[in-house]
Every structure is written in structure tokens, then in C-alpha cells.
Short mmCIF file of C-alpha atoms and ligand atoms in Angstrom, two decimals:
data_model
loop_
_atom_site.label_atom_id
_atom_site.label_comp_id
_atom_site.label_asym_id
_atom_site.label_seq_id
_atom_site.Cartn_x
_atom_site.Cartn_y
_atom_site.Cartn_z
CA MET S 1 -12.25 -80.78 -7.88
CA ILE S 2 -13.98 -80.50 -4.55
CA VAL S 3 -15.76 -83.66 -3.59
CA GLY S 4 -19.07 -83.17 -1.82
CA MET S 5 -19.11 -79.38 -2.14
CA SER S 6 -22.26 -78.19 -0.41
CA LEU S 7 -23.46 -76.36 -3.53
CA THR S 8 -23.45 -78.35 -6.75
CA ASN S 9 -22.93 -76.61 -10.07
CA GLY S 10 -26.64 -77.05 -10.80
CA GLU S 11 -27.56 -75.33 -7.58
CA ILE S 12 -25.13 -72.54 -8.34
CA SER S 13 -26.73 -71.88 -11.74
CA GLY S 14 -30.17 -72.11 -10.10
CA VAL S 15 -29.31 -69.08 -8.00
CA ALA S 16 -27.13 -67.52 -10.67
CA ALA S 17 -28.45 -64.02 -10.07
CA ASP S 18 -27.07 -64.12 -6.55
CA MET S 19 -23.86 -65.92 -7.45
CA ASP S 20 -22.77 -63.55 -10.19
CA GLU S 21 -19.32 -62.38 -9.18
CA GLY S 22 -19.61 -58.98 -10.83
CA ARG S 23 -22.94 -58.17 -9.18
CA ALA S 24 -21.69 -59.38 -5.82
CA ARG S 25 -18.65 -57.11 -6.09
CA GLU S 26 -20.79 -54.16 -7.12
CA ARG S 27 -23.18 -54.65 -4.19
CA ASP S 28 -20.23 -55.04 -1.90
CA ARG S 29 -18.53 -51.90 -3.19
CA ARG S 30 -21.73 -49.92 -2.78
CA TYR S 31 -23.07 -51.15 0.57
CA VAL S 32 -20.57 -53.09 2.66
CA TRP S 33 -18.12 -51.55 5.09
CA HIS S 34 -15.32 -54.11 5.34
CA PRO S 35 -13.32 -54.15 8.57
CA TRP S 36 -9.58 -53.47 8.43
CA SER S 37 -9.85 -52.46 4.76
CA PRO S 38 -9.16 -49.24 2.85
CA VAL S 39 -12.15 -47.02 2.09
CA GLY S 40 -13.14 -46.84 -1.58
CA GLY S 41 -12.54 -50.46 -2.46
CA ALA S 42 -8.85 -50.20 -3.35
CA ASP S 43 -8.75 -53.94 -2.61
CA GLN S 44 -11.75 -54.83 -4.78
CA ASP S 45 -10.30 -58.08 -6.04
CA ARG S 46 -11.04 -59.83 -2.75
CA PRO S 47 -12.43 -63.35 -3.35
CA VAL S 48 -16.23 -63.67 -3.43
CA LEU S 49 -16.77 -66.99 -1.67
CA VAL S 50 -19.92 -69.04 -1.94
CA SER S 51 -19.23 -72.45 -0.44
CA GLY S 52 -16.70 -74.63 1.27
CA GLN S 53 -15.95 -78.24 2.02
CA GLY S 54 -13.25 -79.49 4.35
CA TYR S 55 -10.15 -77.37 3.84
CA ARG S 56 -11.27 -75.91 0.52
CA VAL S 57 -13.53 -73.02 -0.45
CA ARG S 58 -15.02 -72.04 -3.78
CA ASP S 59 -15.72 -68.59 -5.19
CA ALA S 60 -18.61 -67.26 -7.26
CA ALA S 61 -16.74 -67.90 -10.49
CA GLY S 62 -16.22 -71.55 -9.54
CA ARG S 63 -12.53 -71.20 -8.66
CA GLU S 64 -11.37 -73.43 -5.82
CA TYR S 65 -8.88 -72.52 -3.14
CA LEU S 66 -7.04 -74.33 -0.42
CA ASP S 67 -8.08 -72.25 2.59
CA ALA S 68 -4.74 -71.81 4.35
CA MET S 69 -6.27 -69.04 6.48
CA ALA S 70 -8.93 -71.32 7.99
CA SER S 71 -11.28 -68.42 7.16
CA ALA S 72 -10.56 -66.03 10.03
CA MET S 73 -8.12 -68.55 11.56
CA ASN S 74 -11.11 -70.24 13.13
CA ALA S 75 -12.38 -72.93 10.72
CA SER S 76 -10.40 -75.63 12.50
CA CYS S 77 -12.86 -78.43 11.69
CA GLY S 78 -13.08 -77.27 8.08
CA HIS S 79 -16.08 -76.05 6.13
CA ALA S 80 -19.54 -77.67 5.87
CA HIS S 81 -18.89 -80.31 8.51
CA PRO S 82 -22.14 -82.35 8.68
CA ALA S 83 -21.97 -82.94 12.46
CA LEU S 84 -21.58 -79.23 13.16
CA ILE S 85 -24.41 -78.30 10.83
CA ALA S 86 -26.61 -80.96 12.42
CA ALA S 87 -25.81 -79.73 15.94
CA ALA S 88 -26.74 -76.16 14.97
CA GLU S 89 -29.94 -77.25 13.23
CA ARG S 90 -31.01 -79.46 16.15
CA GLN S 91 -30.53 -76.74 18.74
CA MET S 92 -32.00 -74.05 16.50
CA SER S 93 -35.22 -76.02 16.22
CA LEU S 94 -35.37 -76.85 19.94
CA LEU S 95 -34.47 -73.51 21.51
CA PRO S 96 -32.14 -70.98 19.85
CA HIS S 97 -31.38 -69.21 23.11
CA PHE S 98 -32.66 -68.02 26.46
CA ASP S 99 -31.38 -65.11 28.55
CA LEU S 100 -28.77 -66.50 30.95
CA SER S 101 -29.21 -63.67 33.43
CA VAL S 102 -32.73 -65.00 34.06
CA GLY S 103 -32.81 -68.68 33.09
CA THR S 104 -30.51 -71.33 31.76
CA HIS S 105 -30.53 -73.98 29.05
CA LEU S 106 -28.99 -77.39 28.55
CA PRO S 107 -26.16 -76.63 26.09
CA VAL S 108 -24.57 -73.90 28.23
CA GLY S 109 -23.91 -76.25 31.15
CA ARG S 110 -22.64 -78.94 28.81
CA ALA S 111 -20.26 -76.55 27.04
CA ALA S 112 -18.94 -75.11 30.31
CA GLU S 113 -18.39 -78.60 31.74
CA ARG S 114 -16.55 -79.74 28.59
CA ILE S 115 -14.27 -76.68 28.59
CA GLY S 116 -13.54 -77.07 32.31
CA ALA S 117 -12.56 -80.70 31.73
CA LEU S 118 -9.98 -79.65 29.12
CA LEU S 119 -8.37 -76.93 31.24
CA PRO S 120 -6.02 -77.45 34.21
CA GLN S 121 -7.62 -78.29 37.53
CA GLY S 122 -9.19 -75.33 39.27
CA LEU S 123 -10.19 -73.55 36.08
CA ASP S 124 -13.83 -74.38 35.81
CA ARG S 125 -15.99 -71.28 35.98
CA THR S 126 -16.88 -70.14 32.46
CA LEU S 127 -18.51 -66.96 31.15
CA PHE S 128 -19.66 -67.03 27.52
CA VAL S 129 -19.53 -64.07 25.15
CA ASN S 130 -19.62 -63.66 21.37
CA SER S 131 -16.12 -62.79 20.16
CA GLY S 132 -12.50 -62.91 21.19
CA SER S 133 -12.56 -59.15 21.73
CA GLU S 134 -15.47 -59.44 24.13
CA ALA S 135 -13.62 -62.16 26.01
CA THR S 136 -10.68 -59.76 26.38
CA GLU S 137 -13.00 -56.94 27.42
CA ALA S 138 -14.62 -59.15 30.06
CA ALA S 139 -11.25 -60.51 31.24
CA VAL S 140 -9.82 -57.03 31.83
CA ARG S 141 -12.95 -55.92 33.71
CA ILE S 142 -12.89 -59.10 35.79
CA ALA S 143 -9.23 -58.56 36.64
CA HIS S 144 -9.91 -54.95 37.66
CA ASN S 145 -13.04 -55.85 39.62
CA TYR S 146 -11.31 -58.79 41.33
CA TRP S 147 -8.89 -56.37 42.97
CA THR S 148 -11.70 -53.95 43.88
CA ASN S 149 -13.67 -56.88 45.32
CA LYS S 150 -10.66 -57.71 47.50
CA GLY S 151 -10.51 -54.10 48.72
CA GLU S 152 -7.06 -53.50 47.15
CA PRO S 153 -7.83 -51.75 43.84
CA ARG S 154 -5.36 -52.41 41.00
CA ASN S 155 -5.89 -51.58 37.33
CA ARG S 156 -2.53 -51.75 35.54
CA ILE S 157 -2.12 -54.47 32.90
CA VAL S 158 1.26 -55.75 31.66
CA THR S 159 1.32 -57.20 28.16
CA PHE S 160 3.32 -57.55 24.93
CA ALA S 161 3.43 -54.45 22.70
CA ALA S 162 3.09 -56.79 19.70
CA GLY S 163 0.21 -58.67 21.31
CA TYR S 164 -3.27 -58.52 19.82
CA HIS S 165 -6.32 -59.16 21.95
CA GLY S 166 -9.13 -57.75 19.86
CA THR S 167 -10.84 -54.64 18.74
CA THR S 168 -13.16 -53.30 21.42
CA TYR S 169 -11.83 -50.09 22.98
CA VAL S 170 -10.43 -51.96 25.98
CA ALA S 171 -8.97 -54.80 23.88
CA GLN S 172 -7.39 -52.45 21.37
CA HIS S 173 -5.92 -50.34 24.17
CA LEU S 174 -3.90 -53.31 25.38
CA SER S 175 -1.97 -53.63 22.13
CA GLY S 176 0.97 -51.52 21.04
CA LEU S 177 0.65 -52.53 17.38
CA PRO S 178 0.50 -49.29 15.35
CA THR S 179 -2.84 -50.19 13.73
CA ASN S 180 -4.34 -50.68 17.18
CA ALA S 181 -3.73 -47.21 18.58
CA VAL S 182 -7.00 -45.98 20.09
CA TYR S 183 -8.28 -42.43 19.72
CA GLY S 184 -9.04 -40.62 22.94
CA GLY S 185 -7.79 -41.03 26.47
CA GLU S 186 -6.22 -43.96 28.26
CA PRO S 187 -8.99 -45.93 30.01
CA PHE S 188 -6.45 -47.60 32.38
CA PRO S 189 -2.66 -47.93 32.57
CA VAL S 190 -1.00 -50.54 30.36
CA THR S 191 2.70 -51.42 30.36
CA ARG S 192 3.63 -52.89 26.97
CA VAL S 193 6.79 -54.98 26.76
CA ARG S 194 8.73 -54.38 23.53
CA PRO S 195 11.32 -57.14 23.33
CA SER S 196 14.82 -55.93 22.49
CA LEU S 197 15.29 -58.99 20.25
CA PRO S 198 13.80 -59.33 16.75
CA PRO S 199 10.86 -61.75 16.28
CA ARG S 200 13.01 -64.40 14.58
CA GLU S 201 15.23 -64.68 17.67
CA LEU S 202 12.52 -64.81 20.31
CA ARG S 203 11.96 -68.59 20.15
CA ARG S 204 15.60 -69.37 20.99
CA PRO S 205 16.51 -70.46 24.53
CA GLU S 206 18.87 -67.46 24.80
CA ALA S 207 15.85 -65.14 24.46
CA LEU S 208 14.30 -66.48 27.68
CA PRO S 209 16.40 -64.55 30.23
CA VAL S 210 16.13 -61.39 28.13
CA LEU S 211 12.33 -61.57 27.97
CA VAL S 212 12.00 -62.55 31.63
CA GLU S 213 14.08 -59.56 32.64
CA GLU S 214 11.97 -57.26 30.45
CA PHE S 215 8.74 -58.59 31.97
CA GLU S 216 10.16 -58.38 35.50
CA ARG S 217 10.96 -54.75 34.95
CA ALA S 218 7.48 -54.09 33.54
CA VAL S 219 5.76 -55.83 36.46
CA LEU S 220 7.93 -54.62 39.32
CA ASP S 221 8.39 -50.97 38.23
CA GLY S 222 5.29 -48.98 39.09
CA THR S 223 2.08 -49.85 40.89
CA PRO S 224 1.38 -53.59 41.30
CA PRO S 225 -0.41 -54.80 38.17
CA ALA S 226 -3.87 -56.33 38.22
CA ALA S 227 -2.81 -58.85 35.58
CA VAL S 228 -0.22 -59.99 33.08
CA PHE S 229 -2.15 -60.57 29.84
CA VAL S 230 -0.38 -62.52 27.07
CA GLU S 231 -0.85 -64.86 24.11
CA ALA S 232 1.09 -68.13 24.08
CA LEU S 233 2.23 -67.24 20.53
CA LEU S 234 1.94 -63.72 19.08
CA ASN S 235 -0.53 -64.22 16.26
CA VAL S 236 -1.33 -60.85 14.68
CA GLY S 237 2.06 -59.68 15.94
CA GLY S 238 3.57 -61.87 13.19
CA GLY S 239 3.24 -65.51 14.22
CA VAL S 240 6.01 -64.99 16.77
CA ILE S 241 6.99 -68.08 18.75
CA LEU S 242 8.06 -67.40 22.32
CA PRO S 243 10.82 -69.31 24.11
CA ASP S 244 10.03 -72.39 26.15
CA GLY S 245 9.75 -71.42 29.79
CA LEU S 246 8.42 -67.88 29.31
CA LEU S 247 4.91 -68.67 30.56
CA ARG S 248 6.42 -70.58 33.51
CA ALA S 249 8.49 -67.52 34.37
CA LEU S 250 5.43 -65.28 34.05
CA ARG S 251 3.46 -67.67 36.27
CA ASP S 252 6.19 -67.33 38.88
CA LEU S 253 6.27 -63.55 38.53
CA CYS S 254 2.50 -63.40 38.97
CA ASP S 255 2.65 -65.65 42.03
CA ARG S 256 5.26 -63.35 43.58
CA THR S 257 3.26 -60.17 42.94
CA GLY S 258 -0.33 -61.44 43.16
CA ALA S 259 -1.05 -60.35 39.57
CA LEU S 260 -3.47 -62.60 37.69
CA LEU S 261 -1.98 -64.51 34.76
CA ILE S 262 -4.39 -64.18 31.84
CA VAL S 263 -3.57 -66.26 28.76
CA ASP S 264 -5.34 -65.35 25.52
CA GLU S 265 -6.07 -68.66 23.80
CA VAL S 266 -8.39 -67.12 21.21
CA PHE S 267 -5.99 -68.11 18.45
CA CYS S 268 -3.94 -70.94 19.98
CA GLY S 269 -6.78 -72.73 21.76
CA PHE S 270 -8.28 -76.02 20.60
CA GLY S 271 -5.29 -77.50 18.84
CA ARG S 272 -3.83 -74.77 16.66
CA THR S 273 -0.29 -75.14 18.06
CA GLY S 274 -0.29 -78.93 18.32
CA ARG S 275 -1.56 -78.91 21.91
CA MET S 276 -5.12 -78.37 23.08
CA PHE S 277 -4.01 -75.00 24.52
CA GLY S 278 -0.88 -72.99 23.79
CA PHE S 279 0.03 -72.70 27.48
CA GLU S 280 0.31 -76.51 27.68
CA HIS S 281 3.71 -76.26 25.95
CA ASP S 282 4.92 -74.73 29.21
CA GLY S 283 2.76 -76.78 31.57
CA VAL S 284 1.32 -73.78 33.43
CA ALA S 285 -2.13 -73.08 34.83
CA PRO S 286 -3.27 -69.50 34.18
CA ASP S 287 -5.76 -67.73 36.45
CA LEU S 288 -7.96 -66.86 33.52
CA VAL S 289 -8.10 -68.15 29.95
CA THR S 290 -9.88 -66.50 27.01
CA MET S 291 -11.03 -68.63 24.05
CA SER S 292 -12.90 -68.20 20.79
CA LYS S 293 -12.02 -69.05 17.14
CA GLY S 294 -11.47 -72.84 17.28
CA LEU S 295 -14.14 -73.24 19.98
CA SER S 296 -16.98 -72.94 17.49
CA GLY S 297 -14.86 -73.59 14.40
CA GLY S 298 -16.22 -70.46 12.73
CA TYR S 299 -19.75 -71.85 12.42
CA VAL S 300 -21.27 -69.36 14.84
CA PRO S 301 -19.89 -66.36 16.76
CA PHE S 302 -18.77 -67.64 20.16
CA ALA S 303 -16.18 -67.02 22.85
CA ALA S 304 -15.55 -67.92 26.45
CA LEU S 305 -13.44 -67.09 29.41
CA THR S 306 -12.76 -69.52 32.20
CA THR S 307 -11.38 -68.64 35.61
CA THR S 308 -10.88 -69.96 39.12
CA GLU S 309 -13.21 -70.21 42.08
CA ALA S 310 -11.12 -67.53 43.84
CA VAL S 311 -11.78 -64.99 41.11
CA TYR S 312 -15.43 -66.00 40.70
CA SER S 313 -16.31 -65.98 44.40
CA SER S 314 -14.67 -62.57 44.93
CA PHE S 315 -17.64 -61.10 43.03
CA ALA S 316 -19.93 -61.86 45.96
CA ALA S 317 -18.48 -58.63 47.37
CA ASP S 318 -19.99 -56.52 44.58
CA PRO S 319 -22.13 -53.94 46.45
CA LEU S 320 -24.95 -53.71 43.89
CA ILE S 321 -25.74 -57.23 42.69
CA GLY S 322 -23.23 -59.45 44.48
CA GLY S 323 -21.98 -60.70 41.12
CA LEU S 324 -20.61 -59.72 37.73
CA ARG S 325 -22.12 -56.59 36.19
CA TYR S 326 -21.38 -57.60 32.63
CA GLY S 327 -23.10 -59.68 29.93
CA HIS S 328 -24.47 -59.69 26.39
CA THR S 329 -27.92 -60.52 24.98
CA THR S 330 -26.51 -63.45 23.00
CA GLY S 331 -23.73 -64.48 25.42
CA GLY S 332 -23.85 -68.26 25.88
CA HIS S 333 -26.17 -68.58 22.88
CA ALA S 334 -27.66 -72.08 22.96
CA VAL S 335 -26.88 -72.81 19.29
CA ALA S 336 -23.27 -71.70 19.79
CA CYS S 337 -22.92 -73.86 22.92
CA ALA S 338 -24.34 -76.88 21.05
CA VAL S 339 -21.97 -76.30 18.12
CA ALA S 340 -19.01 -75.94 20.50
CA CYS S 341 -19.81 -79.32 22.08
CA ALA S 342 -19.99 -80.85 18.59
CA VAL S 343 -16.65 -79.17 17.69
CA LEU S 344 -15.05 -80.74 20.76
CA ASP S 345 -16.44 -84.13 19.68
CA VAL S 346 -14.90 -83.70 16.21
CA ILE S 347 -11.56 -82.62 17.70
CA GLU S 348 -11.53 -85.70 19.92
CA GLU S 349 -12.84 -88.23 17.38
CA ARG S 350 -10.53 -87.10 14.59
CA LYS S 351 -7.60 -86.53 16.96
CA LEU S 352 -7.13 -83.07 15.49
CA VAL S 353 -4.75 -81.88 18.19
CA GLU S 354 -2.35 -84.73 17.45
CA ALA S 355 -2.85 -84.16 13.72
CA SER S 356 -1.97 -80.51 14.15
CA ALA S 357 1.36 -81.45 15.76
CA VAL S 358 2.27 -84.05 13.10
CA LEU S 359 1.09 -82.15 10.02
CA GLY S 360 2.53 -78.94 11.44
CA GLU S 361 5.99 -80.53 11.46
CA GLN S 362 5.52 -81.61 7.85
CA LEU S 363 4.40 -78.11 6.91
CA LEU S 364 7.37 -76.49 8.62
CA ALA S 365 9.82 -78.99 7.13
CA GLY S 366 8.38 -78.26 3.69
CA LEU S 367 8.57 -74.49 4.07
CA ARG S 368 11.98 -74.31 5.75
CA PRO S 369 13.99 -74.47 2.48
CA LEU S 370 12.32 -71.17 1.47
CA LEU S 371 14.78 -69.56 3.84
CA ASP S 372 17.32 -69.75 1.00
CA HIS S 373 15.34 -67.15 -0.94
CA PRO S 374 16.75 -63.61 -0.56
CA GLU S 375 13.29 -62.17 0.19
CA VAL S 376 12.76 -64.52 3.16
CA SER S 377 14.20 -63.61 6.55
CA ASP S 378 12.70 -66.37 8.70
CA VAL S 379 10.54 -69.50 8.54
CA ARG S 380 8.98 -70.57 11.82
CA GLY S 381 6.06 -72.65 12.99
CA LEU S 382 4.35 -74.45 15.84
CA GLY S 383 1.57 -76.93 15.16
CA LEU S 384 -0.51 -75.82 12.20
CA VAL S 385 0.62 -72.22 12.18
CA ALA S 386 3.58 -71.55 9.94
CA THR S 387 5.06 -68.17 9.14
CA VAL S 388 7.29 -67.15 6.25
CA GLU S 389 8.67 -63.78 7.24
CA CYS S 390 9.67 -61.63 4.28
CA ALA S 391 12.28 -58.92 4.26
CA ARG S 392 9.79 -56.41 2.81
CA PRO S 393 5.99 -56.02 3.12
CA GLU S 394 5.77 -55.71 -0.71
CA ALA S 395 7.34 -59.14 -1.11
CA ALA S 396 4.89 -60.55 1.45
CA ALA S 397 1.95 -59.03 -0.47
CA ASP S 398 3.25 -60.42 -3.78
CA LEU S 399 3.75 -63.85 -2.24
CA VAL S 400 0.15 -63.93 -0.98
CA ALA S 401 -1.16 -62.71 -4.38
CA GLY S 402 0.93 -65.28 -6.25
CA ALA S 403 -0.28 -68.13 -4.04
CA ARG S 404 -3.87 -67.04 -4.51
CA ALA S 405 -3.45 -67.05 -8.28
CA HIS S 406 -2.44 -70.69 -7.90
CA GLY S 407 -5.35 -71.60 -5.64
CA VAL S 408 -4.01 -71.14 -2.11
CA LEU S 409 -5.28 -68.48 0.30
CA LEU S 410 -2.50 -67.40 2.67
CA ARG S 411 -2.75 -64.73 5.36
CA ARG S 412 -0.51 -61.65 5.53
CA GLN S 413 0.26 -59.65 8.63
CA GLY S 414 2.85 -57.02 7.72
CA THR S 415 5.94 -58.86 6.53
CA ALA S 416 4.64 -62.18 7.89
CA VAL S 417 2.96 -64.57 5.46
CA MET S 418 1.08 -67.14 7.49
CA ALA S 419 -0.28 -70.58 6.66
CA ILE S 420 -3.02 -71.43 9.16
CA PRO S 421 -5.04 -74.21 7.51
CA PRO S 422 -8.02 -76.01 9.04
CA LEU S 423 -6.82 -78.78 11.37
CA VAL S 424 -8.64 -81.26 9.11
CA ILE S 425 -6.06 -80.71 6.37
CA ASP S 426 -4.29 -83.91 5.26
CA GLU S 427 -0.81 -84.78 3.96
CA SER S 428 -1.69 -84.07 0.35
CA GLY S 429 -3.14 -80.68 1.35
CA VAL S 430 0.04 -79.84 3.22
CA ALA S 431 2.13 -80.90 0.19
CA GLU S 432 0.01 -78.69 -2.08
CA LEU S 433 0.33 -75.76 0.32
CA VAL S 434 4.11 -76.13 0.42
CA ARG S 435 4.41 -76.54 -3.36
CA VAL S 436 2.26 -73.52 -4.24
CA THR S 437 3.95 -71.28 -1.63
CA GLY S 438 7.35 -72.28 -3.04
CA GLN S 439 6.21 -71.62 -6.62
CA ALA S 440 4.78 -68.23 -5.70
CA LEU S 441 7.99 -67.29 -3.94
CA ALA S 442 10.12 -68.42 -6.88
CA ALA S 443 8.02 -66.25 -9.20
CA LEU S 444 8.61 -63.05 -7.18
C1 LIG A 501 -5.04 -63.76 20.07
C2 LIG A 501 -6.31 -63.06 19.71
N1 LIG A 501 -7.06 -62.51 20.68
C3 LIG A 501 -8.21 -61.89 20.41
C4 LIG A 501 -8.67 -61.78 19.11
C5 LIG A 501 -9.95 -61.05 18.84
O1 LIG A 501 -10.95 -61.95 18.51
P1 LIG A 501 -12.23 -61.45 17.69
O2 LIG A 501 -11.74 -61.08 16.33
O3 LIG A 501 -13.13 -62.64 17.69
O4 LIG A 501 -12.83 -60.31 18.40
C6 LIG A 501 -7.92 -62.33 18.07
C7 LIG A 501 -8.37 -62.22 16.67
O5 LIG A 501 -7.66 -62.47 15.74
C8 LIG A 501 -6.70 -62.99 18.37
O6 LIG A 501 -5.95 -63.54 17.42
#
């Protein structure tokens, strides 16, 4: 039973016409184009969700689920958090937004100041956009333009082939994941590092020299790159944990070649890996950081990128406006900025980063014995992101379906089954997640 669910049963029956699962599915099948989904509704049994509270969500038929996907891996403060709703309502009634290319508003400065205070010294100039993909898009353009501004044009980007940085044309072009191949020409050169070691071996110390050598080759062979663009943990690439020291080595490589180090914290940022940012595990300071998901906790679309004074001030050389020729109508939306500040309050007050580290260890310890199952090839985790890698994609799909039948929503990316619960999950939620995943695996 969900305590304090935002919709009571009475309210649900009061709007029964809209809550009817069958009608919702029919409308969906007829009118909605779902992203990353087969045409024709071959996956029509997707859950029809109507409300949420904390780390649980409820569907139109009244079934409850432990949301071990944190929605789109972004509901870090959980669902229906009163402080986040209040922050949105307050700002909505004061001033929803004002164009930041003309004026400014109070929440944008507050949000930028708060983000700057969390990042390493020197990273305090923030541009706000609406999605992780837009943050990637802006980061690549900024990296390219930075070199043009300096009078030494560079446009090559070095990245992981199994990295994922979003779904605009530019963002998708970075990735070498098969589903991310873009149609049409190459907008700029990208060198994608394909590690010679399998994902389950990449977190070991012995993988470090191998990966460093592969990145050195990618950076040093060819024209000098504008930037090295990486995640601190490969999320969509399968929850792949990288060896300690890799980001330090990439920092060094960038310092030697002048390339900007861009770390994509869209997924890892704001506590997901048990640190405020994923790069903190390696103690490095990137030149540019992209952020989204956990920044607004999924309450409103929001993303940011923060960079250094050196990068920012280089834009004074732009011949047309003496600044950045990039921006969106709703970038730095006042409601989103206000929600982000409230999210940061919740993270601090509830010590969610520390909780992510402690509960993440419990989650991993609970899931590790699943390695004995013949369908499981690896169990890995960092903070509150745990991955059970299956030997076959079919087994991964069955595991996710079995867990859902028992009230737990897991995420599947190829053969990787991922548990990414809201950071507000508690010990009993972790125990339930472990138990149901184990039961679903045993039933395969
Ligand atoms: C690491 C990373 N970067 C970028 C993105 C793209 O963000 P969005 O879906 O908000 O465009 C994602 C989305 O999953 C991501 O995991």
C-alpha cells in the first residue's frame, strides 16, 4: 500500500473515464508516437502510470510498482515531493519565465550560483538548456567555437564508442552504439574508442593501462582534438564502470594536448554514483560539465552546462555578437531553476548523496549472489546504479518482465538489467528490490 499517494482511490474513480487503462492504451496506440519504441504498438503492455509517491508509482488499474528506473533515471528525489511541487507552484505564479537573451530573473542566478558552488573551483559559468541532449549539443558547439575563437580551429571529438550523450543529431553522432547511427553525412570528425576488454573487466585496475593506451592513440593520432567527451560511468552503454584513475589520465592527456575535457554528468550527476558528481571518484576538474536528470529530479525538463572563465571569455572574440550564438526559448526556465534549487535543498537536507553510497553498497551486496545463476555474466554497481548483465538479451527481457509482474520496474539496455531507484529509497525498498529481482531470475 502506498502511503500518501497523491491520488486517492476516490479521486481515481472521480476521473474514471480518464483513468481507464483500456481507453488510455487505445488512445496511446492511436495517437502517441513513443520514442525508442517499435511502430505498431508491439510493446502495448507498457504500464499506464497515473501517480507516484516516493519511490513507488501506481498504474491506472491500481497496481503499485517499486520504481527501480527512477522514471527516466531522473526521479532522484522520488515522486510527488511536496517541496518540489511547492517550489514549482510558487515560481509558476510569480513568473514562469523571461527570455534570458534580453532580461534575467531571480531563480536563474540562484541556480547557477548553487551549481557553481558544488563543482570544482573555476567551474562557475553556467548555460541552461532543456535536456541532456541539448547540453551535449551546446557543449560540442562551445568546444568547436572555443578553438575558432582562439584562432586555431579544431573540431575532432574523442569519445567512447559505447558512450551515450543524447539524441540530437550532434549528440547521436558522438556515439558508436548501433542504435545511435545517424543518417546522412558526418557533421564533424569523431574518434570513438572501442575498448579491447569486455565491459565486465573494465572496472579492474588492470584495465587502466589498456584504456589509457587506447585513448592516447585516439587523441594523438590525427589532428589535435577539440575535446575528449566522456561519461564517468557508461550508462546506456550498459552500466559500465570504468577503472579508478581513467579520468585522471584523461585530464593529463587533455592538459598535454590542449583538448578540453568534457564530462557528461547527465546521468551520474547529483548523487547517482554515491558522490555528487561521477568525476569526484577520480578527483579531477573537467573543463566543461553537462548535467540534467537529477538536477530537476524529473519534475520539469532542465539541463545545464558549466564551464571555465577561459572558455567563456574566449567568446568575446565572436565577430558577430561577441558571445555565444546559441540558446533556446525555454533555456533557463524560471520554474525549472526554482525546482532545481529545491532539489539541491532536498539532496542536502536528506543527505541523499551519502545515502546513495550506503544503500548502493547494500543493493550490490544483495544482487551479487545472482552471479551464480547461469544466465548472469556480471553483477556490478556504483552508488545507486546496479547492473545485472545477462548472457543473452532474451534472458534480460524475461528478467525485467518477471520483476514487473512482481511489482518492480527495472530498466533494460541490451543484455544489461539495471536497477536505478530514486535516491530516496530506503533499506526496506532495497531489500524488496533485491528479493524480487532474485525471484524473477530464479523463475527464468
Ligand atoms: C549520460 C547521458 N547523457 C545524455 C543523455 C541525454 O539526455 P536527454 O535524454 O535528457 O536528452 C542521457 C540520457 O539518458 C544520458 O544518460
